[in-house]
GROMACS .gro file of C-alpha atoms in nm:
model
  290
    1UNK     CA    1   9.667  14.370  10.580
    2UNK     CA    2   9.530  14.381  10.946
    3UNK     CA    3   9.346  14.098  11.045
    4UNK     CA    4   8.951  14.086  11.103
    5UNK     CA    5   8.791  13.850  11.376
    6UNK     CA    6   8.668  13.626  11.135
    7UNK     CA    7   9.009  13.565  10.944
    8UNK     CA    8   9.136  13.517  11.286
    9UNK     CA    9   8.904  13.207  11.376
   10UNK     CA   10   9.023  13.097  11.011
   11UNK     CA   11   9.347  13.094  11.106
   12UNK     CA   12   9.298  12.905  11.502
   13UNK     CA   13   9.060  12.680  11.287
   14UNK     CA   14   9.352  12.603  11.044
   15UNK     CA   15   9.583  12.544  11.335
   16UNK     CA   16   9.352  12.375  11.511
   17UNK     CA   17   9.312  12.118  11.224
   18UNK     CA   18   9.664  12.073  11.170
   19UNK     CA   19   9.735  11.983  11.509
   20UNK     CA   20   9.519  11.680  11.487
   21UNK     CA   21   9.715  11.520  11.220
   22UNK     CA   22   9.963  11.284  11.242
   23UNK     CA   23  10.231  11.281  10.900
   24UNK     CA   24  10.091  10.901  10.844
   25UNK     CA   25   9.739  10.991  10.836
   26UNK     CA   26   9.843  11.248  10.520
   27UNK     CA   27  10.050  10.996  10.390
   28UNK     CA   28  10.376  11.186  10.515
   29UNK     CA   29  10.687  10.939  10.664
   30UNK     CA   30  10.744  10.944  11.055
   31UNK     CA   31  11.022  11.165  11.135
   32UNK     CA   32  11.272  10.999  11.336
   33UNK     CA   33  11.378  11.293  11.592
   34UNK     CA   34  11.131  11.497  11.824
   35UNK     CA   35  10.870  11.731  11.675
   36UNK     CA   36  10.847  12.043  11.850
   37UNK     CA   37  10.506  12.114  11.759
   38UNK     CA   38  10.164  11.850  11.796
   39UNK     CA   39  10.046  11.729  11.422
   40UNK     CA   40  10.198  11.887  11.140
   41UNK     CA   41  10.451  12.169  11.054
   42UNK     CA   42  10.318  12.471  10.837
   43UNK     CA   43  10.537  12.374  10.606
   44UNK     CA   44  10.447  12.036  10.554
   45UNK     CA   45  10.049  12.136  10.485
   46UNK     CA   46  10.198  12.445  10.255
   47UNK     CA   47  10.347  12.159  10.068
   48UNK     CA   48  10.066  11.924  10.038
   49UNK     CA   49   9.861  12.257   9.898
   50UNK     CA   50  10.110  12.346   9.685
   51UNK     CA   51  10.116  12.710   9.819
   52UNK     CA   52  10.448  12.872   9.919
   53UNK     CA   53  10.506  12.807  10.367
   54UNK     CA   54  10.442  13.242  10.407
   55UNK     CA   55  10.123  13.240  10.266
   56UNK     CA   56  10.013  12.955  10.455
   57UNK     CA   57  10.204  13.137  10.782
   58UNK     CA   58   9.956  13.450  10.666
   59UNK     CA   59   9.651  13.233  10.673
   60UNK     CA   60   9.678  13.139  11.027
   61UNK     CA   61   9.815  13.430  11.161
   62UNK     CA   62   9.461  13.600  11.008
   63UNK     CA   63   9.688  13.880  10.813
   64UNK     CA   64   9.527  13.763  10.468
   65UNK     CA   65   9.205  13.634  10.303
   66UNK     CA   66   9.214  13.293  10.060
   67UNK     CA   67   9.112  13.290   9.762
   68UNK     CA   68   8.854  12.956   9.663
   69UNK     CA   69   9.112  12.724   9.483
   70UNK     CA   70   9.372  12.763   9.783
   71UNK     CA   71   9.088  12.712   9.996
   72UNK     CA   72   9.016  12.381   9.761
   73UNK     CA   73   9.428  12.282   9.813
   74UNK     CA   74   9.395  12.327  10.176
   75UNK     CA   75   9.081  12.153  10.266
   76UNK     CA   76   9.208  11.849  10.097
   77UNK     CA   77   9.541  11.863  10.280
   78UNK     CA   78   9.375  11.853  10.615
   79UNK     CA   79   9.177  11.613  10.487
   80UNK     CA   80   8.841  11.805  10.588
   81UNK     CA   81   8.520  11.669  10.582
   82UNK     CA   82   8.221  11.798  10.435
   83UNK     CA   83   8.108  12.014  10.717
   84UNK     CA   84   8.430  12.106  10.806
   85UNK     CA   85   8.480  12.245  10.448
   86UNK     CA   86   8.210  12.453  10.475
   87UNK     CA   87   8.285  12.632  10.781
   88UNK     CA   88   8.634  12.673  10.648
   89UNK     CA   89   8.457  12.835  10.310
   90UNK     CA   90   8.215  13.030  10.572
   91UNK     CA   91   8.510  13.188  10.792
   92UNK     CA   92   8.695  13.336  10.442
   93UNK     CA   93   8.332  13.480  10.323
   94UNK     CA   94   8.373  13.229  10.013
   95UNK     CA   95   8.092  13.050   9.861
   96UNK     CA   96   8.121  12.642   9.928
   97UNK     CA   97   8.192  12.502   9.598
   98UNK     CA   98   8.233  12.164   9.651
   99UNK     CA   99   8.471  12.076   9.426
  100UNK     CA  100   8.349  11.830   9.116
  101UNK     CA  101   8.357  11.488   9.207
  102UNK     CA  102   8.474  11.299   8.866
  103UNK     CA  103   8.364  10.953   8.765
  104UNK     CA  104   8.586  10.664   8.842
  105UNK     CA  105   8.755  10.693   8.502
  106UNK     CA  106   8.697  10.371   8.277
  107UNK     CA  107   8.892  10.184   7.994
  108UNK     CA  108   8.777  10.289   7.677
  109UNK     CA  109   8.656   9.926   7.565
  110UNK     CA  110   8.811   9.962   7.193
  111UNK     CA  111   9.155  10.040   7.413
  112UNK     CA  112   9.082   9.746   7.644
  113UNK     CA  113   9.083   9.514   7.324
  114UNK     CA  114   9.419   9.662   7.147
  115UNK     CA  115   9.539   9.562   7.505
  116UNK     CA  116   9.428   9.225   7.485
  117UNK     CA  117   9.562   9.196   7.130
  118UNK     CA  118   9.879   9.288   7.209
  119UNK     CA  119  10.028   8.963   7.314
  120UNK     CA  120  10.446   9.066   7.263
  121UNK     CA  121  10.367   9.432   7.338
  122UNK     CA  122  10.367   9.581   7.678
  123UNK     CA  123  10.131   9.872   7.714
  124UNK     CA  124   9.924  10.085   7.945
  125UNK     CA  125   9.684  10.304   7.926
  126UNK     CA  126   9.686  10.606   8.121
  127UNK     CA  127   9.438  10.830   8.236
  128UNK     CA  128   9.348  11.213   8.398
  129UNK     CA  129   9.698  11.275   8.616
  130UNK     CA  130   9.858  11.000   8.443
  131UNK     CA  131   9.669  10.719   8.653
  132UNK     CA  132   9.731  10.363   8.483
  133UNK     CA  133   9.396  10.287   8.451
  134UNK     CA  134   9.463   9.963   8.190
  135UNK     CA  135   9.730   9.731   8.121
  136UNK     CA  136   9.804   9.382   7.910
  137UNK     CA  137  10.051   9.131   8.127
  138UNK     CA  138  10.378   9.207   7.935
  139UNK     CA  139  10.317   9.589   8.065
  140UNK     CA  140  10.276   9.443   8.398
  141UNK     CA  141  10.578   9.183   8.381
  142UNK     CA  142  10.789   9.499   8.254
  143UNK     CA  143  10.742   9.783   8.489
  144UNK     CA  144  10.544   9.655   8.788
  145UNK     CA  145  10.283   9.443   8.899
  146UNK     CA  146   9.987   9.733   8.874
  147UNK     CA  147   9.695   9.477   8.994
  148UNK     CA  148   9.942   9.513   9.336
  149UNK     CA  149   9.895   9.860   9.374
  150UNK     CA  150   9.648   9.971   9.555
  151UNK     CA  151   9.384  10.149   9.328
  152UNK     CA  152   9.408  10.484   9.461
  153UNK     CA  153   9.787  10.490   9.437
  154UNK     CA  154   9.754  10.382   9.070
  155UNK     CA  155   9.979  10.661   8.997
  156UNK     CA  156  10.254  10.614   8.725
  157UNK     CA  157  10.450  10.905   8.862
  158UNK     CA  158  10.358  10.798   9.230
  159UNK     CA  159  10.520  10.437   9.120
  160UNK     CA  160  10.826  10.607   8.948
  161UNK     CA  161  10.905  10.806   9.271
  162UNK     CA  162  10.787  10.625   9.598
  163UNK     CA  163  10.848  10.228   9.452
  164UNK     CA  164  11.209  10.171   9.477
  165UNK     CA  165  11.264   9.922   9.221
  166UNK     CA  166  11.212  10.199   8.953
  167UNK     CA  167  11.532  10.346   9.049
  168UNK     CA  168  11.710  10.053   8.922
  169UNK     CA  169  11.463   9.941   8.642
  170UNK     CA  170  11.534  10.281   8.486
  171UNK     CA  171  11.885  10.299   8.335
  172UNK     CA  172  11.847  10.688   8.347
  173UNK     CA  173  11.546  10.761   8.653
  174UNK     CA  174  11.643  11.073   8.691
  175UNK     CA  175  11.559  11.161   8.322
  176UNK     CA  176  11.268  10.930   8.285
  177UNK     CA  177  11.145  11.121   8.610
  178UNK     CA  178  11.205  11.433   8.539
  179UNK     CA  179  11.050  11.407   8.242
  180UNK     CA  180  10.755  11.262   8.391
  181UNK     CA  181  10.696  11.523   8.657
  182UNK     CA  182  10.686  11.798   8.335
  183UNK     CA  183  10.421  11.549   8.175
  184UNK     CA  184  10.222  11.590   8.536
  185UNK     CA  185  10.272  11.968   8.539
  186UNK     CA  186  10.032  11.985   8.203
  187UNK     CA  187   9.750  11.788   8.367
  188UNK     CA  188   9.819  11.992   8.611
  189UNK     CA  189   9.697  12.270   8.393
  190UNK     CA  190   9.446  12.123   8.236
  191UNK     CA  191   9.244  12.035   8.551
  192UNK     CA  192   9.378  12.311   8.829
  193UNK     CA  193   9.116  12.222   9.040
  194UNK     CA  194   9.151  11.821   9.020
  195UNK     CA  195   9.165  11.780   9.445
  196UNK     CA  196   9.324  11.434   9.404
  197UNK     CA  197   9.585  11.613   9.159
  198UNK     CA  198   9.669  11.871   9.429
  199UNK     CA  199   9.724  11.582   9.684
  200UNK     CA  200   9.946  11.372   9.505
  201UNK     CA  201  10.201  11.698   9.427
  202UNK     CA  202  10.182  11.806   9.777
  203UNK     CA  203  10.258  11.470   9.893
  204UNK     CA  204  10.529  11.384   9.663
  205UNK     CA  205  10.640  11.724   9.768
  206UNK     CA  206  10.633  11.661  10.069
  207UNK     CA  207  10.868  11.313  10.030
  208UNK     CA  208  11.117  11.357   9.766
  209UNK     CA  209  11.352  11.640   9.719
  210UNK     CA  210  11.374  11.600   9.376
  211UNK     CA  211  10.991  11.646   9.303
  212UNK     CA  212  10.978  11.975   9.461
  213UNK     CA  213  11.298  12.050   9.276
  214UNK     CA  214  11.145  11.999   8.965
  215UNK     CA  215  10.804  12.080   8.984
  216UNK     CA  216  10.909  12.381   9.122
  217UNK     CA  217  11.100  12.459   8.760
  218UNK     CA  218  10.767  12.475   8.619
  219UNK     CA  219  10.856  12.221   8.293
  220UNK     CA  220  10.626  12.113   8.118
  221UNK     CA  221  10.638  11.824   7.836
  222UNK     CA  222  10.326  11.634   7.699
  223UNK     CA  223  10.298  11.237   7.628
  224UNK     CA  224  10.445  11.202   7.255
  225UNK     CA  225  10.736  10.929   7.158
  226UNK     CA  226  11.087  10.868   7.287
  227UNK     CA  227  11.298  10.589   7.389
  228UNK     CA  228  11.388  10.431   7.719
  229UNK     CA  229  11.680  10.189   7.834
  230UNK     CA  230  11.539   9.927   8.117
  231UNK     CA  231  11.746   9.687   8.340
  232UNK     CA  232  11.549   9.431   8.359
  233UNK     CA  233  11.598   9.132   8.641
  234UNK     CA  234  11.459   8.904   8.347
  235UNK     CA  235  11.501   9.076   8.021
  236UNK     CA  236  11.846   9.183   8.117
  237UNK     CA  237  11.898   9.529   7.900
  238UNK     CA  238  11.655   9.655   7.691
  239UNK     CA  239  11.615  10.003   7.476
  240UNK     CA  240  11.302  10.017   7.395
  241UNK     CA  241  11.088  10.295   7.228
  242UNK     CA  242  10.749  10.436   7.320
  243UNK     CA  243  10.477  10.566   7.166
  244UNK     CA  244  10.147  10.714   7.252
  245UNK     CA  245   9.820  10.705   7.101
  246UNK     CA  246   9.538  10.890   7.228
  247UNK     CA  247   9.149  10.802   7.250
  248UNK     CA  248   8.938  10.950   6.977
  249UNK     CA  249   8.622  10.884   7.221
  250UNK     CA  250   8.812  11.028   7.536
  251UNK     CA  251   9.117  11.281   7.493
  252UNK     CA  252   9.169  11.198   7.892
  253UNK     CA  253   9.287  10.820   7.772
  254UNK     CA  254   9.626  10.753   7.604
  255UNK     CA  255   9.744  10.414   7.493
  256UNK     CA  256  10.143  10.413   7.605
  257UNK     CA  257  10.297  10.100   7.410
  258UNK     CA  258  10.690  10.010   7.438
  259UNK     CA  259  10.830   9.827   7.123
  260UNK     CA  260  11.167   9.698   6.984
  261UNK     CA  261  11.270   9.654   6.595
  262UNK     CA  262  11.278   9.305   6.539
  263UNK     CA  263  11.582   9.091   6.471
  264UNK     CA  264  11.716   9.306   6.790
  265UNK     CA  265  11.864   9.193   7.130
  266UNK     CA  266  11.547   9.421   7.299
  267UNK     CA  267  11.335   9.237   7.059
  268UNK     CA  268  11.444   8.887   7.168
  269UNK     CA  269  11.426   9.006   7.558
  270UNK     CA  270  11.076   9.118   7.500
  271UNK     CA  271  10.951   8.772   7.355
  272UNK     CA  272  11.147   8.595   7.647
  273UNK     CA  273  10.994   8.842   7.914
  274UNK     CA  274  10.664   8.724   7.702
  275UNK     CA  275  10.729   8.338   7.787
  276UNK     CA  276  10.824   8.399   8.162
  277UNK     CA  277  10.504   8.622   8.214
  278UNK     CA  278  10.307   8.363   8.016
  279UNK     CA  279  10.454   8.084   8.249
  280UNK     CA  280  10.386   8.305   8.573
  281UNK     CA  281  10.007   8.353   8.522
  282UNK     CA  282   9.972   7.994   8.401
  283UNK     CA  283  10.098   7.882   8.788
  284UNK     CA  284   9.896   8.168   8.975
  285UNK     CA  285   9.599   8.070   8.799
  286UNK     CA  286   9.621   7.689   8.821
  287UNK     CA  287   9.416   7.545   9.104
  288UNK     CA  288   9.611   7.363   9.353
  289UNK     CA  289   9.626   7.002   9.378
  290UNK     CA  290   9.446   6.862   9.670
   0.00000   0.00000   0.00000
């Protein structure tokens, strides 16, 4: 397609944009050599759009229009601003539709009190692109310490893939990730236009070979039951099985709870992971003496 003068201000206006980024202000890790270009590589914002590095190429060398969603994936990656979005959406001849911006999801409060209840269960609950959005202490003394996590990175595949101690919590993290990043490509189709969505692929992209890998294989698996074998630093081994319940007042909110048969060595673990986490918030929470 031959290029027009407005798809070619598109284009400078793309490169433009990209130049004044720096990988740490999308979230991207410093590379340790010389760059040969100022701000990022094409590839690295074709990544955090989740379009393919040619069509991105195309867009700023003004040889092809974009269609609104890309448009969407892009603005997001270059972290545009409002006006900036709409003189991206003016130079492609699209209409600005801003995208949808969702409620800060909230705890169902009949799922905040099974959590309470459930003293010698851990469980989560997890929301729209499998943000934890709840959690009881034993969840918290199991996996990770969510309250630690900053809000926005609330992610339960973000914490499987960028927190370290996963990859040795996780007798099998390669399954259990895998697995999770097929989970991630459903929500993924049931909210295609979820910016925040879009931003976490490209930027887990982006940093781990294995998520592009995989999402790239275009698997997809939903929440339902299995079981999972943790190496715990306190519980020692445990197999434990999971199960998910979802919200009858919000299909976006699933209950994830881990349990063990009793009268088992995973069952035992679990009530002495209880104790310790018990123990733990008894000292954080007592004043100290003065």
């Amino acid at each position: 397609m031959s290029s027009t003068p407005r798809l070619n201000e598109l284009g400078e206006f793309l490169k433009a944009r990209r130049g004044g980024l720096s990988p740490r202000a999308v979230g991207l890790p410093e590379s340790t050599g010389p760059r040969r270009v100022a701000g990022l590589r094409r590839e690295e914002v074709a990544q955090l759009a989740a379009i393919s590095t040619d069509y991105y190429t195309r867009l700023e060398q003004g040889r092809m229009p974009a269609s609104g969603p890309v448009l969407d994936a892009i603005a997001v990656a270059l972290h545009l601003d409002d006006d900036q979005r709409r003189y991206l959406f003016g130079l492609a001849g699209k209409e600005t539709a801003k995208p949808r911006r969702r409620t800060r999801q909230k705890v169902q409060p009949q799922l905040r009190r099974v959590l309470d209840d459930l003293t010698s269960t851990p469980a989560i609950v997890m929301g729209r692109r499998m943000d934890v959005i709840a959690w009881n202490p034993l969840a918290a003394a199991l996996v990770t310490d969510f309250a630690a996590v900053p809000e926005k990175h609330r992610n339960y595949v973000r914490i499987l893939f960028t927190d370290p101690a996963m990859r040795t919590l996780y007798a099998d993290w390669k399954s259990v990730a895998r697995t999770s990043v097929a989970q991630l490509r459903m929500e993924a189709a049931k909210y295609p236009d979820d910016p925040r969505l879009t931003a976490l692929v490209g930027e887990l992209s982006v940093q781990d070979p294995d998520f592009r890998q995989w999402w790239a294989g275009h698997h997809v698996a939903t929440l339902s039951v299995g079981t999972k074998v943790l190496h715990h630093p306190v519980a020692g081994e445990l197999s434990l099985d999971w199960d998910t319940l979802t919200a009858s007042t919000d299909a976006d909110q699933q209950l994830v709870v881990w349990t063990a048969e009793p009268g088992t060595p995973t069952h035992d673990g679990l009530r002495i992971l209880a104790s310790w986490a018990a123990g733990r918030h008894l000292s954080t929470a007592m004043p100290e003496p003065e």
